[in-house]
Structure formats: structure tokens, C-alpha cells
């Protein structure tokens, strides 16, 4: 049986890890280099690094900090933020990323997913979808959750997977930072629509939320969280022990 992955997320702005609620009100947390090493040493299965204002500010991702993070960790690293071209993929991979996450860049140019998957392989291309309910519909948002694209999310995600995205990170804006549990309804809709790994993001408030996630939606491959790990409310080794006790396969 495939083990479920636990993935901390570093939302980086101006070289520092920050965290907010519903993508708003960002607070400074820590150095991404120190935090990345801590997670690598303490049982995280993978690490996600998002330069969260790169797309909104129309600039390239900060590669100096990224290179330092990649050189200090020993787990797979997914990187996103300001990924708009194949050159951006190339630059980030050369900094030490294992996978590249694309969001606004794919919305601007859907061909990017297809071209990147052909060049680097499906396993390298991660679709990050920021999704929010609007008028009873799951809607895709761009630029770090700031801009409603008007696109229905499930069909958009399916299209990107058909184009070669090998993994989907589903960020529910509705539950982001609220700590009331993962967005099970949204996750179920996505995991039923695609046959690639789906990573749940947004809403984890306690260790039990991960148990509920994997018990309710066995198709979901991983749980991603930020603040509960950053502020020590949930410690990854203890979380994995709890999952194991609930017969959920994890790497200890």
C-alpha cells in the first residue's frame, strides 16, 4: 500500500516564511533555510516552497534563498511562484528543486504544462490550483488567490492533468488558515476527476484533521499544512504515529 505523505509548506515573501488566513494578513514566521532543515530532519516526507508574491509582483522567483534551502534538505522539494516559462522551470530545477509547481503561469498559457511535461517528465510538473466557491461553483483563482479567473475548477484541473501535470495540489482558499479541517467536499470532487496524486492543502487545525482526511478520502495521497507545523501545534513524528495507530500507512 502506498504511504500517505505529510508535507510542510513554506510560503515565502521577501526571503522570509509568512502565514495568513484565507490568503490575507500575512505574518512573519521564520527563515526558510532554518525551517526547511528542521522539517527535513524531523520526518517530513517532502517540502513545498512557494514564493507567494512572485506572480502578483510580476517577477521571477528568488533563486538565492531557494538554492540555500535545497542544499540543506534531504527530502523531495517542490517549488512554485512566478513560473511562467520553460526557462523558469529550468532555472528552478537547476537550483535543486525536484518538482515545479505552476499556477498562474498555466492559467496564462495552458500550453506550458504540456511543454514542461514533455521536456522534464510528468512527475516533475505539479499543478497548484487555488480554488474558492463562487456562486455555488468551484472557481480557479490566480495571482496568489487575488484574481478570480471565472474558470470552473474541476474541468480546469482535469485539462491540466490531461496535458501532463503529474500531481495536483488543491489549495482551498475557503479553508486556508481557518484550521477547521480540510475541504473534504472540494477534495473529493477533484480526486474523483483525476487519476494522479492529489495533495490536500488548506484547513488543517490539528492532527486529527489528517486522520479524517485519509479515512474519508483514501484517494488523497498527501496532506499539506503550514501554520500548525510552523508554530509547533502539530509535530510531524507525533502526527505520523497517530496515523499509524489509525491504520493509515506512513513512512516513520
PDB file of C-alpha atoms in Angstrom:
ATOM      1  CA  UNK A   1       0.000   0.000   0.000  1.00  0.00           C
ATOM      2  CA  UNK A   2       1.308   3.460  -0.888  1.00  0.00           C
ATOM      3  CA  UNK A   3       2.220   5.517   2.176  1.00  0.00           C
ATOM      4  CA  UNK A   4       0.496   8.842   2.754  1.00  0.00           C
ATOM      5  CA  UNK A   5       2.798  11.861   2.646  1.00  0.00           C
ATOM      6  CA  UNK A   6       2.985  14.702   5.159  1.00  0.00           C
ATOM      7  CA  UNK A   7       4.205  17.900   3.538  1.00  0.00           C
ATOM      8  CA  UNK A   8       5.003  21.200   5.282  1.00  0.00           C
ATOM      9  CA  UNK A   9       4.672  24.290   3.113  1.00  0.00           C
ATOM     10  CA  UNK A  10       6.945  27.333   3.220  1.00  0.00           C
ATOM     11  CA  UNK A  11       5.110  30.416   1.928  1.00  0.00           C
ATOM     12  CA  UNK A  12       8.000  32.797   1.290  1.00  0.00           C
ATOM     13  CA  UNK A  13       7.786  36.579   0.878  1.00  0.00           C
ATOM     14  CA  UNK A  14      10.867  38.809   0.712  1.00  0.00           C
ATOM     15  CA  UNK A  15      13.030  35.877   1.769  1.00  0.00           C
ATOM     16  CA  UNK A  16      11.033  35.035   4.914  1.00  0.00           C
ATOM     17  CA  UNK A  17       8.391  32.401   5.674  1.00  0.00           C
ATOM     18  CA  UNK A  18       4.987  34.019   6.302  1.00  0.00           C
ATOM     19  CA  UNK A  19       1.481  32.748   7.065  1.00  0.00           C
ATOM     20  CA  UNK A  20      -2.004  34.256   6.873  1.00  0.00           C
ATOM     21  CA  UNK A  21      -5.704  33.339   6.788  1.00  0.00           C
ATOM     22  CA  UNK A  22      -7.725  32.978   3.563  1.00  0.00           C
ATOM     23  CA  UNK A  23      -4.548  34.180   1.776  1.00  0.00           C
ATOM     24  CA  UNK A  24      -4.712  37.508   3.717  1.00  0.00           C
ATOM     25  CA  UNK A  25      -3.000  39.158   6.723  1.00  0.00           C
ATOM     26  CA  UNK A  26       0.481  37.658   6.372  1.00  0.00           C
ATOM     27  CA  UNK A  27       2.690  37.358   9.471  1.00  0.00           C
ATOM     28  CA  UNK A  28       6.431  36.708   9.623  1.00  0.00           C
ATOM     29  CA  UNK A  29       7.305  33.198  10.845  1.00  0.00           C
ATOM     30  CA  UNK A  30      10.933  32.197  10.258  1.00  0.00           C
ATOM     31  CA  UNK A  31      13.889  31.740   7.913  1.00  0.00           C
ATOM     32  CA  UNK A  32      13.054  29.275   5.110  1.00  0.00           C
ATOM     33  CA  UNK A  33      16.537  27.760   5.323  1.00  0.00           C
ATOM     34  CA  UNK A  34      16.287  27.010   9.058  1.00  0.00           C
ATOM     35  CA  UNK A  35      12.672  25.833   8.822  1.00  0.00           C
ATOM     36  CA  UNK A  36      13.359  23.650   5.775  1.00  0.00           C
ATOM     37  CA  UNK A  37      16.249  21.904   7.541  1.00  0.00           C
ATOM     38  CA  UNK A  38      14.118  21.389  10.663  1.00  0.00           C
ATOM     39  CA  UNK A  39      11.379  19.663   8.639  1.00  0.00           C
ATOM     40  CA  UNK A  40      13.873  17.579   6.670  1.00  0.00           C
ATOM     41  CA  UNK A  41      15.399  16.360   9.955  1.00  0.00           C
ATOM     42  CA  UNK A  42      12.044  15.758  11.660  1.00  0.00           C
ATOM     43  CA  UNK A  43      10.108  13.345   9.473  1.00  0.00           C
ATOM     44  CA  UNK A  44       8.554  15.450   6.691  1.00  0.00           C
ATOM     45  CA  UNK A  45       8.151  13.395   3.502  1.00  0.00           C
ATOM     46  CA  UNK A  46       8.525  16.358   1.173  1.00  0.00           C
ATOM     47  CA  UNK A  47       8.752  20.138   1.319  1.00  0.00           C
ATOM     48  CA  UNK A  48       6.902  22.753  -0.715  1.00  0.00           C
ATOM     49  CA  UNK A  49       8.435  26.213  -1.248  1.00  0.00           C
ATOM     50  CA  UNK A  50       6.163  28.930  -2.660  1.00  0.00           C
ATOM     51  CA  UNK A  51       7.430  32.410  -3.495  1.00  0.00           C
ATOM     52  CA  UNK A  52       3.911  33.704  -2.875  1.00  0.00           C
ATOM     53  CA  UNK A  53       4.182  37.222  -4.301  1.00  0.00           C
ATOM     54  CA  UNK A  54       6.285  36.494  -7.411  1.00  0.00           C
ATOM     55  CA  UNK A  55       3.264  36.192  -9.737  1.00  0.00           C
ATOM     56  CA  UNK A  56       1.393  39.176  -8.301  1.00  0.00           C
ATOM     57  CA  UNK A  57       4.532  41.326  -8.481  1.00  0.00           C
ATOM     58  CA  UNK A  58       5.339  40.086 -11.986  1.00  0.00           C
ATOM     59  CA  UNK A  59       8.887  38.977 -11.146  1.00  0.00           C
ATOM     60  CA  UNK A  60      10.973  35.833 -11.145  1.00  0.00           C
ATOM     61  CA  UNK A  61      11.275  33.598  -8.108  1.00  0.00           C
ATOM     62  CA  UNK A  62      14.032  34.299  -5.552  1.00  0.00           C
ATOM     63  CA  UNK A  63      16.651  31.721  -6.514  1.00  0.00           C
ATOM     64  CA  UNK A  64      19.326  32.556  -3.920  1.00  0.00           C
ATOM     65  CA  UNK A  65      17.141  31.567  -0.948  1.00  0.00           C
ATOM     66  CA  UNK A  66      15.823  28.559  -2.858  1.00  0.00           C
ATOM     67  CA  UNK A  67      19.341  27.268  -3.557  1.00  0.00           C
ATOM     68  CA  UNK A  68      20.190  27.512   0.160  1.00  0.00           C
ATOM     69  CA  UNK A  69      17.011  25.626   1.142  1.00  0.00           C
ATOM     70  CA  UNK A  70      17.629  22.891  -1.452  1.00  0.00           C
ATOM     71  CA  UNK A  71      21.233  22.402  -0.290  1.00  0.00           C
ATOM     72  CA  UNK A  72      20.250  21.847   3.366  1.00  0.00           C
ATOM     73  CA  UNK A  73      17.390  19.344   2.987  1.00  0.00           C
ATOM     74  CA  UNK A  74      17.337  15.645   2.111  1.00  0.00           C
ATOM     75  CA  UNK A  75      13.709  15.213   1.065  1.00  0.00           C
ATOM     76  CA  UNK A  76      11.979  15.987  -2.270  1.00  0.00           C
ATOM     77  CA  UNK A  77      11.417  19.709  -2.850  1.00  0.00           C
ATOM     78  CA  UNK A  78       8.549  21.206  -4.866  1.00  0.00           C
ATOM     79  CA  UNK A  79       8.931  24.866  -5.818  1.00  0.00           C
ATOM     80  CA  UNK A  80       6.425  27.379  -7.178  1.00  0.00           C
ATOM     81  CA  UNK A  81       5.794  31.092  -7.627  1.00  0.00           C
ATOM     82  CA  UNK A  82       6.373  33.136 -10.764  1.00  0.00           C
ATOM     83  CA  UNK A  83       6.704  30.046 -13.005  1.00  0.00           C
ATOM     84  CA  UNK A  84       5.653  31.322 -16.425  1.00  0.00           C
ATOM     85  CA  UNK A  85       8.034  29.790 -18.976  1.00  0.00           C
ATOM     86  CA  UNK A  86      10.156  26.704 -19.637  1.00  0.00           C
ATOM     87  CA  UNK A  87      13.172  28.847 -18.695  1.00  0.00           C
ATOM     88  CA  UNK A  88      11.610  29.292 -15.239  1.00  0.00           C
ATOM     89  CA  UNK A  89      11.278  25.507 -14.917  1.00  0.00           C
ATOM     90  CA  UNK A  90      14.918  25.115 -15.940  1.00  0.00           C
ATOM     91  CA  UNK A  91      16.169  27.769 -13.507  1.00  0.00           C
ATOM     92  CA  UNK A  92      14.290  26.334 -10.522  1.00  0.00           C
ATOM     93  CA  UNK A  93      15.362  22.745 -11.267  1.00  0.00           C
ATOM     94  CA  UNK A  94      18.981  23.896 -11.510  1.00  0.00           C
ATOM     95  CA  UNK A  95      18.610  25.426  -8.031  1.00  0.00           C
ATOM     96  CA  UNK A  96      17.855  21.965  -6.641  1.00  0.00           C
ATOM     97  CA  UNK A  97      14.065  21.567  -6.938  1.00  0.00           C
ATOM     98  CA  UNK A  98      12.749  18.067  -7.682  1.00  0.00           C
ATOM     99  CA  UNK A  99       9.328  19.215  -8.895  1.00  0.00           C
ATOM    100  CA  UNK A 100       7.997  22.535 -10.183  1.00  0.00           C
ATOM    101  CA  UNK A 101       4.592  23.850  -9.215  1.00  0.00           C
ATOM    102  CA  UNK A 102       2.730  26.010 -11.706  1.00  0.00           C
ATOM    103  CA  UNK A 103      -0.452  28.019 -11.118  1.00  0.00           C
ATOM    104  CA  UNK A 104      -0.873  31.484 -12.653  1.00  0.00           C
ATOM    105  CA  UNK A 105       1.612  30.618 -15.416  1.00  0.00           C
ATOM    106  CA  UNK A 106      -0.566  27.713 -16.565  1.00  0.00           C
ATOM    107  CA  UNK A 107      -3.682  29.906 -16.467  1.00  0.00           C
ATOM    108  CA  UNK A 108      -1.933  32.437 -18.696  1.00  0.00           C
ATOM    109  CA  UNK A 109      -0.531  29.775 -21.020  1.00  0.00           C
ATOM    110  CA  UNK A 110      -2.113  26.284 -20.738  1.00  0.00           C
ATOM    111  CA  UNK A 111       0.472  25.006 -23.245  1.00  0.00           C
ATOM    112  CA  UNK A 112       3.151  25.466 -20.532  1.00  0.00           C
ATOM    113  CA  UNK A 113       2.032  22.322 -18.671  1.00  0.00           C
ATOM    114  CA  UNK A 114       2.138  20.240 -21.845  1.00  0.00           C
ATOM    115  CA  UNK A 115       5.547  21.564 -22.947  1.00  0.00           C
ATOM    116  CA  UNK A 116       7.112  21.170 -19.482  1.00  0.00           C
ATOM    117  CA  UNK A 117       5.777  17.626 -19.077  1.00  0.00           C
ATOM    118  CA  UNK A 118       7.217  16.625 -22.444  1.00  0.00           C
ATOM    119  CA  UNK A 119      10.595  18.182 -21.626  1.00  0.00           C
ATOM    120  CA  UNK A 120      11.029  17.184 -17.975  1.00  0.00           C
ATOM    121  CA  UNK A 121       8.500  14.371 -17.477  1.00  0.00           C
ATOM    122  CA  UNK A 122       5.023  14.338 -15.932  1.00  0.00           C
ATOM    123  CA  UNK A 123       6.465  13.590 -12.473  1.00  0.00           C
ATOM    124  CA  UNK A 124       8.204  16.970 -12.483  1.00  0.00           C
ATOM    125  CA  UNK A 125       5.103  19.086 -13.226  1.00  0.00           C
ATOM    126  CA  UNK A 126       2.782  19.903 -10.329  1.00  0.00           C
ATOM    127  CA  UNK A 127      -0.438  21.829 -10.892  1.00  0.00           C
ATOM    128  CA  UNK A 128      -1.174  24.078  -7.931  1.00  0.00           C
ATOM    129  CA  UNK A 129      -4.833  25.141  -8.025  1.00  0.00           C
ATOM    130  CA  UNK A 130      -6.134  27.911  -5.747  1.00  0.00           C
ATOM    131  CA  UNK A 131      -9.865  27.255  -5.623  1.00  0.00           C
ATOM    132  CA  UNK A 132     -12.768  29.081  -3.960  1.00  0.00           C
ATOM    133  CA  UNK A 133     -16.529  28.711  -4.049  1.00  0.00           C
ATOM    134  CA  UNK A 134     -18.229  31.456  -6.060  1.00  0.00           C
ATOM    135  CA  UNK A 135     -21.998  31.334  -6.652  1.00  0.00           C
ATOM    136  CA  UNK A 136     -22.104  27.615  -5.863  1.00  0.00           C
ATOM    137  CA  UNK A 137     -19.263  26.785  -8.252  1.00  0.00           C
ATOM    138  CA  UNK A 138     -15.631  25.793  -7.561  1.00  0.00           C
ATOM    139  CA  UNK A 139     -13.711  28.638  -9.213  1.00  0.00           C
ATOM    140  CA  UNK A 140      -9.984  28.890 -10.084  1.00  0.00           C
ATOM    141  CA  UNK A 141      -8.131  31.924  -8.728  1.00  0.00           C
ATOM    142  CA  UNK A 142      -4.825  33.362  -9.965  1.00  0.00           C
ATOM    143  CA  UNK A 143      -2.055  35.593  -8.574  1.00  0.00           C
ATOM    144  CA  UNK A 144      -1.923  34.053  -5.106  1.00  0.00           C
ATOM    145  CA  UNK A 145      -5.693  33.903  -4.719  1.00  0.00           C
ATOM    146  CA  UNK A 146      -6.200  37.560  -5.629  1.00  0.00           C
ATOM    147  CA  UNK A 147      -7.876  37.213  -9.022  1.00  0.00           C
ATOM    148  CA  UNK A 148     -10.992  35.250  -9.998  1.00  0.00           C
ATOM    149  CA  UNK A 149     -10.345  33.728 -13.419  1.00  0.00           C
ATOM    150  CA  UNK A 150     -14.000  32.823 -13.939  1.00  0.00           C
ATOM    151  CA  UNK A 151     -12.937  29.245 -14.805  1.00  0.00           C
ATOM    152  CA  UNK A 152     -14.684  26.228 -13.275  1.00  0.00           C
ATOM    153  CA  UNK A 153     -12.036  24.386 -11.248  1.00  0.00           C
ATOM    154  CA  UNK A 154     -12.693  20.682 -11.843  1.00  0.00           C
ATOM    155  CA  UNK A 155     -12.652  20.908 -15.635  1.00  0.00           C
ATOM    156  CA  UNK A 156      -9.556  23.145 -15.487  1.00  0.00           C
ATOM    157  CA  UNK A 157      -7.657  20.694 -13.253  1.00  0.00           C
ATOM    158  CA  UNK A 158      -8.684  17.773 -15.459  1.00  0.00           C
ATOM    159  CA  UNK A 159      -7.472  19.621 -18.548  1.00  0.00           C
ATOM    160  CA  UNK A 160      -4.052  20.265 -16.972  1.00  0.00           C
ATOM    161  CA  UNK A 161      -3.707  16.623 -15.906  1.00  0.00           C
ATOM    162  CA  UNK A 162      -4.623  15.528 -19.451  1.00  0.00           C
ATOM    163  CA  UNK A 163      -1.858  17.874 -20.639  1.00  0.00           C
ATOM    164  CA  UNK A 164       0.713  16.139 -18.430  1.00  0.00           C
ATOM    165  CA  UNK A 165       0.557  17.504 -14.868  1.00  0.00           C
ATOM    166  CA  UNK A 166       1.683  14.555 -12.744  1.00  0.00           C
ATOM    167  CA  UNK A 167       0.332  15.797  -9.421  1.00  0.00           C
ATOM    168  CA  UNK A 168      -2.273  18.272  -8.160  1.00  0.00           C
ATOM    169  CA  UNK A 169      -2.009  20.453  -5.064  1.00  0.00           C
ATOM    170  CA  UNK A 170      -5.534  21.614  -4.255  1.00  0.00           C
ATOM    171  CA  UNK A 171      -5.447  24.793  -2.176  1.00  0.00           C
ATOM    172  CA  UNK A 172      -8.882  25.594  -0.792  1.00  0.00           C
ATOM    173  CA  UNK A 173      -8.998  29.367  -0.255  1.00  0.00           C
ATOM    174  CA  UNK A 174     -12.216  28.880   1.744  1.00  0.00           C
ATOM    175  CA  UNK A 175     -10.433  26.821   4.415  1.00  0.00           C
ATOM    176  CA  UNK A 176      -6.896  28.291   4.186  1.00  0.00           C
ATOM    177  CA  UNK A 177      -5.560  29.145   7.653  1.00  0.00           C
ATOM    178  CA  UNK A 178      -9.014  28.709   9.238  1.00  0.00           C
ATOM    179  CA  UNK A 179      -7.951  25.457  10.962  1.00  0.00           C
ATOM    180  CA  UNK A 180     -11.389  23.888  10.752  1.00  0.00           C
ATOM    181  CA  UNK A 181     -10.288  20.843   8.766  1.00  0.00           C
ATOM    182  CA  UNK A 182      -9.508  20.117   5.136  1.00  0.00           C
ATOM    183  CA  UNK A 183     -12.069  20.937   2.428  1.00  0.00           C
ATOM    184  CA  UNK A 184     -13.344  17.369   2.000  1.00  0.00           C
ATOM    185  CA  UNK A 185     -16.087  18.248  -0.476  1.00  0.00           C
ATOM    186  CA  UNK A 186     -13.702  20.035  -2.828  1.00  0.00           C
ATOM    187  CA  UNK A 187     -11.030  17.347  -2.446  1.00  0.00           C
ATOM    188  CA  UNK A 188     -13.473  14.564  -3.212  1.00  0.00           C
ATOM    189  CA  UNK A 189     -14.594  16.300  -6.409  1.00  0.00           C
ATOM    190  CA  UNK A 190     -11.000  16.675  -7.602  1.00  0.00           C
ATOM    191  CA  UNK A 191      -9.754  13.206  -6.606  1.00  0.00           C
ATOM    192  CA  UNK A 192     -12.729  11.630  -8.396  1.00  0.00           C
ATOM    193  CA  UNK A 193     -11.947  13.618 -11.550  1.00  0.00           C
ATOM    194  CA  UNK A 194      -8.235  12.781 -11.987  1.00  0.00           C
ATOM    195  CA  UNK A 195      -6.020   9.721 -11.698  1.00  0.00           C
ATOM    196  CA  UNK A 196      -2.818  11.413 -10.493  1.00  0.00           C
ATOM    197  CA  UNK A 197      -1.800  12.072  -6.854  1.00  0.00           C
ATOM    198  CA  UNK A 198      -3.872  14.782  -5.153  1.00  0.00           C
ATOM    199  CA  UNK A 199      -2.392  16.772  -2.261  1.00  0.00           C
ATOM    200  CA  UNK A 200      -4.818  18.385   0.197  1.00  0.00           C
ATOM    201  CA  UNK A 201      -3.923  21.933   1.214  1.00  0.00           C
ATOM    202  CA  UNK A 202      -5.742  24.446   3.404  1.00  0.00           C
ATOM    203  CA  UNK A 203      -7.585  23.974   6.660  1.00  0.00           C
ATOM    204  CA  UNK A 204      -5.578  21.623   8.878  1.00  0.00           C
ATOM    205  CA  UNK A 205      -6.006  22.669  12.510  1.00  0.00           C
ATOM    206  CA  UNK A 206      -4.962  19.549  14.434  1.00  0.00           C
ATOM    207  CA  UNK A 207      -3.519  16.074  13.919  1.00  0.00           C
ATOM    208  CA  UNK A 208      -6.995  14.528  13.832  1.00  0.00           C
ATOM    209  CA  UNK A 209      -7.790  16.531  10.681  1.00  0.00           C
ATOM    210  CA  UNK A 210      -5.233  14.381   8.818  1.00  0.00           C
ATOM    211  CA  UNK A 211      -6.825  11.182  10.174  1.00  0.00           C
ATOM    212  CA  UNK A 212     -10.237  12.417   8.985  1.00  0.00           C
ATOM    213  CA  UNK A 213      -8.775  13.356   5.587  1.00  0.00           C
ATOM    214  CA  UNK A 214      -7.212   9.978   4.833  1.00  0.00           C
ATOM    215  CA  UNK A 215     -10.042   7.921   6.366  1.00  0.00           C
ATOM    216  CA  UNK A 216     -12.755   9.857   4.496  1.00  0.00           C
ATOM    217  CA  UNK A 217     -10.881  10.200   1.207  1.00  0.00           C
ATOM    218  CA  UNK A 218      -8.461   7.280   0.756  1.00  0.00           C
ATOM    219  CA  UNK A 219      -7.721   8.509  -2.785  1.00  0.00           C
ATOM    220  CA  UNK A 220      -5.989  11.638  -1.441  1.00  0.00           C
ATOM    221  CA  UNK A 221      -2.236  10.989  -1.415  1.00  0.00           C
ATOM    222  CA  UNK A 222      -0.878  13.668   0.897  1.00  0.00           C
ATOM    223  CA  UNK A 223      -1.731  16.351   3.409  1.00  0.00           C
ATOM    224  CA  UNK A 224      -0.020  19.718   3.230  1.00  0.00           C
ATOM    225  CA  UNK A 225      -0.039  22.313   6.005  1.00  0.00           C
ATOM    226  CA  UNK A 226       1.863  25.358   7.165  1.00  0.00           C
ATOM    227  CA  UNK A 227       0.954  27.199  10.376  1.00  0.00           C
ATOM    228  CA  UNK A 228       0.174  24.152  12.543  1.00  0.00           C
ATOM    229  CA  UNK A 229       3.667  22.834  11.792  1.00  0.00           C
ATOM    230  CA  UNK A 230       5.423  26.235  11.900  1.00  0.00           C
ATOM    231  CA  UNK A 231       4.013  27.125  15.323  1.00  0.00           C
ATOM    232  CA  UNK A 232       4.526  23.642  16.784  1.00  0.00           C
ATOM    233  CA  UNK A 233       0.826  22.839  17.299  1.00  0.00           C
ATOM    234  CA  UNK A 234       1.380  19.563  15.446  1.00  0.00           C
ATOM    235  CA  UNK A 235       4.726  17.762  15.452  1.00  0.00           C
ATOM    236  CA  UNK A 236       5.241  15.563  12.400  1.00  0.00           C
ATOM    237  CA  UNK A 237       6.638  12.469  14.218  1.00  0.00           C
ATOM    238  CA  UNK A 238       3.634  12.504  16.600  1.00  0.00           C
ATOM    239  CA  UNK A 239       1.232  13.027  13.690  1.00  0.00           C
ATOM    240  CA  UNK A 240       2.678  10.040  11.843  1.00  0.00           C
ATOM    241  CA  UNK A 241       2.409   7.877  14.951  1.00  0.00           C
ATOM    242  CA  UNK A 242      -1.277   8.837  15.248  1.00  0.00           C
ATOM    243  CA  UNK A 243      -1.867   7.983  11.579  1.00  0.00           C
ATOM    244  CA  UNK A 244      -0.145   4.609  12.037  1.00  0.00           C
ATOM    245  CA  UNK A 245      -2.360   3.862  15.073  1.00  0.00           C
ATOM    246  CA  UNK A 246      -5.346   4.556  12.803  1.00  0.00           C
ATOM    247  CA  UNK A 247      -4.075   2.046  10.209  1.00  0.00           C
ATOM    248  CA  UNK A 248      -3.088   4.773   7.760  1.00  0.00           C
ATOM    249  CA  UNK A 249       0.211   3.836   6.062  1.00  0.00           C
ATOM    250  CA  UNK A 250       3.008   6.360   6.638  1.00  0.00           C
ATOM    251  CA  UNK A 251       6.799   6.400   6.477  1.00  0.00           C
ATOM    252  CA  UNK A 252       8.108   6.539  10.063  1.00  0.00           C
TER     253      UNK A 252
END
